[in-house]
Amino acid sequence: MKGLAAIAWRRGEPWSIEEIEIDPPGPGEVLVEWSAAGLCHSDEHFRDGGRVPVDFDDIVFPLLGGHEGAGVVAQVGPGVTELEVGDHVVASFSPTCGKCRYCASGRGGLCNANKDFMKRGQLVDGTVKHRVDGQDLYVMAKLGTFAERTTVAVASLVRIEQDLPLTAASLVSCGVSTGWGSAVVRGDTRPGDIVVVVGLGGLGISAVQGARLAGAAEIIGIDPFELRRTAAEKLGATRTAASIDEAREIIAQFTNGQGADRVILLPSTVTGAILNEGISITGKGAVCVVVGMGELGEADIPIDVGMLALYQKDIRGSLFGGLDPRDAPERLLGLYRRGLLDLDAMITTYDFAEIGTALADSMEGRNVRAVLVQPEKA
Ligand SMILES: NC(=O)c1ccc[n+]([C@@H]2O[C@H](COP(=O)([O-])OP(=O)(O)OC[C@H]3O[C@@H](n4cnc5c(N)ncnc54)[C@H](O)[C@@H]3O)[C@@H](O)[C@H]2O)c1
Ligand SMILES: [Zn+2]
Ligand SMILES: [Zn+2]
């Protein structure tokens, strides 16, 4: 079967809408008609190659983008019982097998089934089921939500309730869950905490909302883009600043010069400089959560180790916010239903064909989260 999809032919090339060929679902797979797909910065890290070593170019390109999305099951593979035609689903960049020690301990985001993320081919059997002009595609996170339809493993999909808008639901697929969980679960924000959120894109604004719900006393949102600072103020930030340096005085005021209780780092790219700045505003016995992706090859980051030890600071990584992909959609969409998590205020929709404009607007801070909608479907 055929369908339209956004393809990057080579490192750094713009998304181009192409007709692709899609093989039908086999055992353990379904065909998903995507309705809505969010633009997460991780797709950018692949398209512009910034976070992918050159050695991987032959695997990663041509690239079918998109790992944040929601859609409808259109066809099920032989023997599939977990999902039915007509089910509404959100994608998970982290598949969950339900059996490994991570899944068994509620940490499905770390599931061992994700080990072949950087390999081409389907999750179930490694075969290639998506091609453009006869060339095998690398499908982002084995999902490829920047497409009309793709064949996806059941393990990478979570069913959601039918009456939820798919546009809003698409965000809990990656950005909102990762940001929210980074403040609430990995950051472990407690009532009364002083929380700093660095980077106010789709992830950062969700971290602000998570910190607010967890009872933070003050939330300082930092981003150079004014539109995003204004959005953060509407959704829970008590103060905002354009840079960490600009925020230092406010943080010192709020903490008697001690530093913040939680610092959540979700800028487009976490450089060594940002990490060090983040650690410098983290208080004694406090937590700095690293969520954004690092600079390619920047492995030698100087950190003041004495300060880390003597001030007993925690630096924590965060994949999918420490949430479980099987738990996050229901939990977060439940908050959305109850008006405790505002997804609509974060979204600017664009027709799928307008992916170029959506990306330019995202990179220049003219929206909080761009969501591509397939006309007639969302
Ligand atoms: N760990 C995970 O599981 C996970 C999941 C999804 C995305 N990510 C990563 O999280 C990061 C954020 O993703 P996003 O989609 O929200 O990105 P985004 O591009 O939409 O937003 C990032 C924001 O950071 C701001 N920023 C850049 N440098 C800054 C600085 N020095 N100080 C303050 N703000 C700064 C930008 O202005 C922008 O508004 C990316 O690196 C992405 O790859 C990680
Ligand atoms: Zn993402
Ligand atoms: Zn598992």
Short mmCIF file of C-alpha atoms and ligand atoms in Angstrom, two decimals:
data_model
loop_
_atom_site.label_atom_id
_atom_site.label_comp_id
_atom_site.label_asym_id
_atom_site.label_seq_id
_atom_site.Cartn_x
_atom_site.Cartn_y
_atom_site.Cartn_z
CA MET A 1 0.00 0.00 0.00
CA LYS A 2 1.02 3.63 -0.43
CA GLY A 3 0.85 6.85 1.57
CA LEU A 4 2.44 10.27 1.92
CA ALA A 5 5.25 10.82 4.41
CA ALA A 6 7.80 13.49 5.37
CA ILE A 7 11.26 12.28 4.37
CA ALA A 8 14.72 13.77 4.90
CA TRP A 9 16.87 12.34 2.12
CA ARG A 10 20.19 13.26 3.70
CA ARG A 11 21.63 14.89 6.84
CA GLY A 12 20.49 18.49 7.10
CA GLU A 13 18.06 18.39 4.18
CA PRO A 14 14.55 19.77 4.70
CA TRP A 15 11.53 17.49 5.13
CA SER A 16 10.06 16.62 1.78
CA ILE A 17 6.60 15.08 1.32
CA GLU A 18 6.97 11.90 -0.71
CA GLU A 19 4.85 8.91 -1.60
CA ILE A 20 6.14 5.85 0.23
CA GLU A 21 5.39 2.17 -0.02
CA ILE A 22 4.19 0.40 3.13
CA ASP A 23 4.00 -3.34 3.69
CA PRO A 24 0.93 -4.64 5.57
CA PRO A 25 1.21 -5.57 9.25
CA GLY A 26 2.60 -8.96 10.19
CA PRO A 27 2.27 -10.77 13.53
CA GLY A 28 2.64 -8.32 16.43
CA GLU A 29 1.93 -5.31 14.18
CA VAL A 30 -0.90 -3.03 13.11
CA LEU A 31 -1.36 -0.37 10.44
CA VAL A 32 -1.98 3.06 11.98
CA GLU A 33 -3.66 5.94 10.17
CA TRP A 34 -1.96 8.90 11.87
CA SER A 35 -4.23 11.85 12.67
CA ALA A 36 -1.87 14.18 14.53
CA ALA A 37 1.90 14.36 15.02
CA GLY A 38 3.79 16.72 17.31
CA LEU A 39 7.15 18.20 16.32
CA CYS A 40 9.55 17.18 19.08
CA HIS A 41 13.11 18.47 18.96
CA SER A 42 14.44 14.89 18.91
CA ASP A 43 13.30 14.56 15.27
CA GLU A 44 15.40 17.65 14.58
CA HIS A 45 18.42 16.04 16.22
CA PHE A 46 18.07 13.23 13.67
CA ARG A 47 17.21 15.36 10.61
CA ASP A 48 19.99 17.88 11.12
CA GLY A 49 22.26 15.08 12.26
CA GLY A 50 23.45 17.09 15.24
CA ARG A 51 23.06 14.22 17.67
CA VAL A 52 23.69 11.30 15.30
CA PRO A 53 27.27 10.26 14.50
CA VAL A 54 28.19 10.44 10.78
CA ASP A 55 28.86 6.65 10.91
CA PHE A 56 25.10 6.20 11.20
CA ASP A 57 24.23 8.20 8.05
CA ASP A 58 23.88 5.08 5.92
CA ILE A 59 21.36 3.69 8.41
CA VAL A 60 19.42 6.83 9.34
CA PHE A 61 18.86 8.26 5.82
CA PRO A 62 16.56 8.42 4.03
CA LEU A 63 14.70 9.22 7.25
CA LEU A 64 10.94 9.04 7.80
CA GLY A 65 10.39 11.43 10.71
CA GLY A 66 8.02 11.64 13.64
CA HIS A 67 7.76 9.81 16.94
CA GLU A 68 5.06 11.86 18.69
CA GLY A 69 1.59 11.09 17.43
CA ALA A 70 -1.92 9.73 17.74
CA GLY A 71 -4.05 7.89 15.25
CA VAL A 72 -6.49 5.09 14.52
CA VAL A 73 -5.80 1.39 13.95
CA ALA A 74 -6.79 0.57 10.36
CA GLN A 75 -5.63 -3.04 9.99
CA VAL A 76 -4.31 -5.68 12.39
CA GLY A 77 -1.67 -8.31 11.65
CA PRO A 78 -2.28 -12.07 11.94
CA GLY A 79 -2.92 -13.17 15.52
CA VAL A 80 -3.00 -9.65 17.01
CA THR A 81 -5.43 -9.56 19.94
CA GLU A 82 -4.23 -6.49 21.89
CA LEU A 83 -5.68 -3.93 19.45
CA GLU A 84 -8.66 -3.84 17.10
CA VAL A 85 -9.51 -1.93 13.95
CA GLY A 86 -10.93 1.46 14.98
CA ASP A 87 -8.97 1.68 18.27
CA HIS A 88 -7.48 5.09 19.00
CA VAL A 89 -3.81 4.91 19.94
CA VAL A 90 -0.86 7.06 20.90
CA ALA A 91 2.66 6.20 19.85
CA SER A 92 5.49 5.43 22.25
CA PHE A 93 9.11 5.97 21.18
CA SER A 94 9.91 3.41 23.82
CA PRO A 95 8.22 0.06 23.12
CA THR A 96 7.24 -2.05 26.12
CA CYS A 97 7.54 -5.83 26.06
CA GLY A 98 5.78 -6.22 29.41
CA LYS A 99 8.23 -8.96 30.41
CA CYS A 100 11.73 -7.57 30.96
CA ARG A 101 12.89 -6.46 34.43
CA TYR A 102 12.28 -2.79 33.56
CA CYS A 103 8.70 -3.42 32.43
CA ALA A 104 8.14 -5.68 35.41
CA SER A 105 9.20 -2.91 37.78
CA GLY A 106 7.06 -0.12 36.26
CA ARG A 107 9.98 1.39 34.33
CA GLY A 108 8.74 0.49 30.85
CA GLY A 109 10.45 3.58 29.41
CA LEU A 110 13.72 1.68 29.84
CA CYS A 111 12.40 -1.57 28.27
CA ASN A 112 15.02 -3.80 26.69
CA ALA A 113 12.90 -4.03 23.51
CA ASN A 114 14.30 -0.61 22.53
CA LYS A 115 17.82 -1.99 21.99
CA ASP A 116 17.58 -1.78 18.17
CA PHE A 117 16.49 1.88 18.11
CA MET A 118 19.48 2.82 15.95
CA LYS A 119 18.91 -0.04 13.50
CA ARG A 120 16.73 0.09 10.43
CA GLY A 121 13.72 -2.23 10.26
CA GLN A 122 10.63 -3.18 12.21
CA LEU A 123 10.65 -3.78 15.96
CA VAL A 124 9.16 -7.27 15.69
CA ASP A 125 11.51 -8.92 13.21
CA GLY A 126 13.92 -6.30 11.85
CA THR A 127 12.47 -6.47 8.32
CA VAL A 128 12.05 -3.22 6.38
CA LYS A 129 8.41 -2.39 5.64
CA HIS A 130 8.68 1.23 4.49
CA ARG A 131 10.39 2.31 1.27
CA VAL A 132 10.72 5.43 -0.84
CA ASP A 133 11.64 5.13 -4.51
CA GLY A 134 12.69 1.55 -3.83
CA GLN A 135 15.10 2.62 -1.05
CA ASP A 136 14.71 1.28 2.49
CA LEU A 137 13.67 3.93 5.03
CA TYR A 138 14.87 4.43 8.59
CA VAL A 139 11.61 5.03 10.45
CA MET A 140 12.04 7.36 13.45
CA ALA A 141 11.58 5.35 16.65
CA LYS A 142 10.02 2.62 14.48
CA LEU A 143 6.89 4.81 14.39
CA GLY A 144 7.16 7.44 11.62
CA THR A 145 4.25 9.63 12.71
CA PHE A 146 5.02 12.24 10.00
CA ALA A 147 3.04 10.11 7.59
CA GLU A 148 -0.50 9.30 6.57
CA ARG A 149 0.00 5.72 7.72
CA THR A 150 2.74 3.34 8.86
CA THR A 151 3.00 -0.25 10.05
CA VAL A 152 3.89 -0.28 13.74
CA ALA A 153 4.49 -2.87 16.47
CA VAL A 154 1.70 -3.30 19.00
CA ALA A 155 4.40 -2.90 21.69
CA SER A 156 4.91 0.72 20.53
CA LEU A 157 1.25 1.74 20.84
CA VAL A 158 -1.05 2.50 23.76
CA ARG A 159 -4.84 2.52 23.39
CA ILE A 160 -6.66 5.66 24.55
CA GLU A 161 -10.33 6.51 25.02
CA GLN A 162 -12.21 7.25 21.81
CA ASP A 163 -13.74 10.57 22.84
CA LEU A 164 -10.40 12.32 23.45
CA PRO A 165 -9.24 14.72 20.73
CA LEU A 166 -6.37 13.06 18.89
CA THR A 167 -4.57 16.38 18.45
CA ALA A 168 -4.23 16.91 22.19
CA ALA A 169 -3.61 13.21 22.82
CA SER A 170 -0.66 13.20 20.41
CA LEU A 171 1.37 15.31 22.86
CA VAL A 172 1.35 12.77 25.70
CA SER A 173 3.07 10.42 23.26
CA CYS A 174 6.43 12.08 24.01
CA GLY A 175 6.90 15.76 24.86
CA VAL A 176 4.29 16.33 27.52
CA SER A 177 4.92 13.06 29.34
CA THR A 178 8.69 13.55 29.26
CA GLY A 179 8.52 17.14 30.49
CA TRP A 180 5.83 16.51 33.12
CA GLY A 181 7.56 13.38 34.41
CA SER A 182 10.94 15.14 34.54
CA ALA A 183 9.52 17.58 37.08
CA VAL A 184 7.22 15.20 38.96
CA VAL A 185 8.92 11.79 38.84
CA ARG A 186 12.63 12.22 38.05
CA GLY A 187 12.72 15.69 39.63
CA ASP A 188 10.54 14.50 42.52
CA THR A 189 9.17 18.02 43.05
CA ARG A 190 7.63 18.41 46.52
CA PRO A 191 5.13 20.95 47.86
CA GLY A 192 6.95 24.19 48.64
CA ASP A 193 9.91 23.54 46.33
CA ILE A 194 11.65 26.26 44.35
CA VAL A 195 11.85 24.83 40.82
CA VAL A 196 13.79 26.15 37.82
CA VAL A 197 12.81 24.98 34.32
CA VAL A 198 15.43 25.71 31.63
CA GLY A 199 13.97 25.67 28.09
CA LEU A 200 10.25 26.29 27.58
CA GLY A 201 9.42 24.28 24.45
CA GLY A 202 6.88 21.46 24.48
CA LEU A 203 8.86 19.63 27.16
CA GLY A 204 9.65 22.65 29.31
CA ILE A 205 6.09 24.01 29.46
CA SER A 206 4.97 20.53 30.49
CA ALA A 207 7.60 20.48 33.24
CA VAL A 208 6.21 23.82 34.44
CA GLN A 209 2.72 22.32 34.55
CA GLY A 210 4.00 19.24 36.38
CA ALA A 211 5.88 21.30 38.97
CA ARG A 212 2.76 23.42 39.55
CA LEU A 213 0.61 20.34 40.12
CA ALA A 214 3.24 18.84 42.44
CA GLY A 215 2.93 21.94 44.64
CA ALA A 216 6.04 23.97 43.83
CA ALA A 217 6.07 27.29 45.67
CA GLU A 218 7.91 29.12 42.90
CA ILE A 219 8.58 28.06 39.31
CA ILE A 220 11.17 30.05 37.39
CA GLY A 221 10.90 29.42 33.64
CA ILE A 222 13.90 30.28 31.44
CA ASP A 223 13.89 30.70 27.66
CA PRO A 224 15.15 33.34 25.22
CA PHE A 225 11.79 33.29 23.35
CA GLU A 226 9.27 35.77 24.74
CA LEU A 227 6.19 33.93 23.41
CA ARG A 228 7.24 30.83 25.32
CA ARG A 229 7.94 32.76 28.52
CA THR A 230 4.45 34.29 28.30
CA ALA A 231 2.93 30.82 27.75
CA ALA A 232 4.85 29.52 30.78
CA GLU A 233 3.51 32.35 32.95
CA LYS A 234 -0.05 31.45 31.94
CA LEU A 235 0.52 27.79 32.75
CA GLY A 236 2.24 28.02 36.12
CA ALA A 237 5.59 29.84 36.04
CA THR A 238 5.68 32.44 38.80
CA ARG A 239 8.70 34.20 37.24
CA THR A 240 10.49 33.99 33.90
CA ALA A 241 13.86 35.06 32.53
CA ALA A 242 15.61 34.99 29.15
CA SER A 243 18.75 33.20 30.44
CA ILE A 244 20.11 31.36 33.48
CA ASP A 245 22.34 34.35 34.22
CA GLU A 246 19.36 36.68 34.19
CA ALA A 247 17.54 34.34 36.60
CA ARG A 248 20.36 34.06 39.16
CA GLU A 249 19.22 36.99 41.26
CA ILE A 250 15.61 35.82 41.42
CA ILE A 251 16.72 32.29 42.36
CA ALA A 252 19.04 33.69 45.06
CA GLN A 253 16.21 35.84 46.43
CA PHE A 254 13.79 32.91 46.61
CA THR A 255 16.31 30.58 48.29
CA ASN A 256 18.36 32.83 50.58
CA GLY A 257 21.22 32.34 48.16
CA GLN A 258 21.13 28.55 48.61
CA GLY A 259 20.06 27.52 45.09
CA ALA A 260 16.95 25.86 43.73
CA ASP A 261 15.48 22.57 45.01
CA ARG A 262 14.91 21.22 41.49
CA VAL A 263 16.53 22.33 38.24
CA ILE A 264 15.09 20.72 35.12
CA LEU A 265 17.21 21.07 31.97
CA LEU A 266 15.15 20.82 28.78
CA PRO A 267 16.74 23.21 26.26
CA SER A 268 17.01 22.21 22.58
CA THR A 269 20.54 20.91 23.29
CA VAL A 270 22.26 20.44 26.65
CA THR A 271 25.81 21.72 26.21
CA GLY A 272 28.53 21.42 28.84
CA ALA A 273 28.08 25.12 29.55
CA ILE A 274 24.33 24.73 30.22
CA LEU A 275 24.91 21.67 32.41
CA ASN A 276 27.44 23.57 34.50
CA GLU A 277 25.16 26.60 34.77
CA GLY A 278 22.34 24.25 35.79
CA ILE A 279 24.47 22.61 38.49
CA SER A 280 25.57 26.05 39.72
CA ILE A 281 21.95 27.08 40.47
CA THR A 282 21.11 23.72 42.10
CA GLY A 283 21.03 23.96 45.89
CA LYS A 284 22.61 21.78 48.58
CA GLY A 285 21.08 18.29 48.59
CA ALA A 286 19.04 19.30 45.56
CA VAL A 287 18.39 17.74 42.17
CA CYS A 288 19.41 18.69 38.62
CA VAL A 289 17.55 16.67 35.97
CA VAL A 290 19.10 16.33 32.49
CA VAL A 291 16.38 15.80 29.88
CA GLY A 292 17.60 17.51 26.70
CA MET A 293 19.99 15.73 24.36
CA GLY A 294 23.71 16.46 24.52
CA GLU A 295 26.11 17.88 21.96
CA LEU A 296 27.42 15.18 19.69
CA GLY A 297 30.89 14.16 20.81
CA GLU A 298 30.92 16.43 23.85
CA ALA A 299 31.87 13.72 26.30
CA ASP A 300 34.49 15.62 28.26
CA ILE A 301 32.47 18.11 30.29
CA PRO A 302 34.35 19.66 33.21
CA ILE A 303 32.28 19.59 36.38
CA ASP A 304 33.27 20.94 39.79
CA VAL A 305 33.34 17.52 41.46
CA GLY A 306 34.13 18.89 44.91
CA MET A 307 31.03 21.06 44.83
CA LEU A 308 28.99 18.07 43.71
CA ALA A 309 30.20 15.89 46.59
CA LEU A 310 30.30 18.44 49.40
CA TYR A 311 26.98 20.03 48.47
CA GLN A 312 25.49 16.59 47.92
CA LYS A 313 23.94 17.47 44.60
CA ASP A 314 22.14 14.89 42.45
CA ILE A 315 22.49 14.95 38.66
CA ARG A 316 19.82 12.71 37.16
CA GLY A 317 19.14 11.57 33.61
CA SER A 318 15.57 11.40 32.43
CA LEU A 319 14.17 9.23 29.66
CA PHE A 320 10.43 9.75 29.06
CA GLY A 321 10.39 11.57 32.40
CA GLY A 322 10.81 8.31 34.29
CA LEU A 323 7.20 7.46 33.42
CA ASP A 324 5.99 4.14 32.06
CA PRO A 325 4.63 4.43 28.49
CA ARG A 326 1.74 2.11 29.41
CA ASP A 327 0.75 4.30 32.36
CA ALA A 328 1.47 7.84 31.15
CA PRO A 329 -1.30 8.36 28.54
CA GLU A 330 -4.19 7.48 30.86
CA ARG A 331 -2.68 9.37 33.78
CA LEU A 332 -1.93 12.55 31.82
CA LEU A 333 -5.03 12.51 29.65
CA GLY A 334 -7.01 12.06 32.88
CA LEU A 335 -5.43 15.29 34.15
CA TYR A 336 -6.27 16.92 30.81
CA ARG A 337 -9.94 15.88 31.11
CA ARG A 338 -10.08 17.37 34.61
CA GLY A 339 -8.54 20.67 33.53
CA LEU A 340 -5.35 20.02 35.54
CA LEU A 341 -3.09 19.80 32.50
CA ASP A 342 -3.64 22.27 29.67
CA LEU A 343 -2.67 20.70 26.35
CA ASP A 344 -4.79 22.91 24.11
CA ALA A 345 -2.95 26.08 25.17
CA MET A 346 0.33 24.50 24.04
CA ILE A 347 -0.77 23.53 20.55
CA THR A 348 -0.53 25.31 17.21
CA THR A 349 -1.85 23.09 14.42
CA TYR A 350 -0.52 22.96 10.86
CA ASP A 351 -1.70 20.91 7.90
CA PHE A 352 0.65 17.98 7.35
CA ALA A 353 1.85 19.50 4.07
CA GLU A 354 2.94 22.63 5.99
CA ILE A 355 5.68 20.78 7.89
CA GLY A 356 8.30 23.28 6.67
CA THR A 357 6.42 26.25 8.15
CA ALA A 358 5.65 24.28 11.32
CA LEU A 359 9.34 23.53 11.82
CA ALA A 360 10.48 27.11 11.08
CA ASP A 361 7.89 28.48 13.53
CA SER A 362 9.04 25.99 16.18
CA MET A 363 12.72 26.81 15.78
CA GLU A 364 12.02 30.54 15.95
CA GLY A 365 9.74 30.29 18.98
CA ARG A 366 6.51 31.33 17.24
CA ASN A 367 4.63 28.46 18.89
CA VAL A 368 4.99 26.23 21.96
CA ARG A 369 4.34 22.91 20.21
CA ALA A 370 3.56 22.46 16.53
CA VAL A 371 1.16 19.62 15.76
CA LEU A 372 0.77 18.40 12.18
CA VAL A 373 -2.77 17.31 11.42
CA GLN A 374 -3.86 15.11 8.58
CA PRO A 375 -6.77 16.99 6.99
CA GLU A 376 -10.13 15.28 7.73
CA LYS A 377 -8.61 12.96 10.35
CA ALA A 378 -7.73 14.95 13.49
N1 LIG B 1 15.06 12.54 27.51
C1 LIG B 1 13.97 12.28 26.78
O1 LIG B 1 13.29 11.28 26.97
C2 LIG B 1 13.59 13.24 25.72
C3 LIG B 1 12.36 13.09 25.06
C4 LIG B 1 11.99 14.04 24.13
C5 LIG B 1 12.83 15.11 23.84
N2 LIG B 1 14.03 15.22 24.47
C6 LIG B 1 14.91 16.36 24.25
O2 LIG B 1 14.48 17.43 25.07
C7 LIG B 1 14.93 18.68 24.50
C8 LIG B 1 13.77 19.66 24.42
O3 LIG B 1 12.81 19.21 23.47
P1 LIG B 1 11.65 20.20 22.92
O4 LIG B 1 10.92 19.41 21.90
O5 LIG B 1 10.89 20.80 24.05
O6 LIG B 1 12.54 21.31 22.21
P2 LIG B 1 12.14 22.74 21.64
O7 LIG B 1 13.14 23.07 20.61
O8 LIG B 1 10.69 22.78 21.28
O9 LIG B 1 12.32 23.71 22.90
C9 LIG B 1 13.58 23.94 23.48
C10 LIG B 1 13.61 25.34 24.06
O10 LIG B 1 14.87 25.53 24.71
C11 LIG B 1 15.22 26.88 24.55
N3 LIG B 1 16.66 27.06 24.83
C12 LIG B 1 17.72 26.77 24.03
N4 LIG B 1 18.87 27.09 24.67
C13 LIG B 1 18.53 27.58 25.88
C14 LIG B 1 19.28 28.09 27.00
N5 LIG B 1 20.60 28.14 26.95
N6 LIG B 1 18.60 28.51 28.07
C15 LIG B 1 17.25 28.46 28.10
N7 LIG B 1 16.48 27.99 27.08
C16 LIG B 1 17.13 27.56 26.00
C17 LIG B 1 14.82 27.22 23.13
O11 LIG B 1 14.66 28.61 22.97
C18 LIG B 1 13.49 26.46 23.00
O12 LIG B 1 12.38 27.27 23.31
C19 LIG B 1 15.57 18.30 23.16
O13 LIG B 1 16.96 18.13 23.33
C20 LIG B 1 14.94 16.94 22.86
O14 LIG B 1 15.71 16.17 21.97
C21 LIG B 1 14.41 14.32 25.42
ZN ZN B 2 10.21 13.34 21.51
ZN ZN B 3 10.24 -4.62 28.60
#
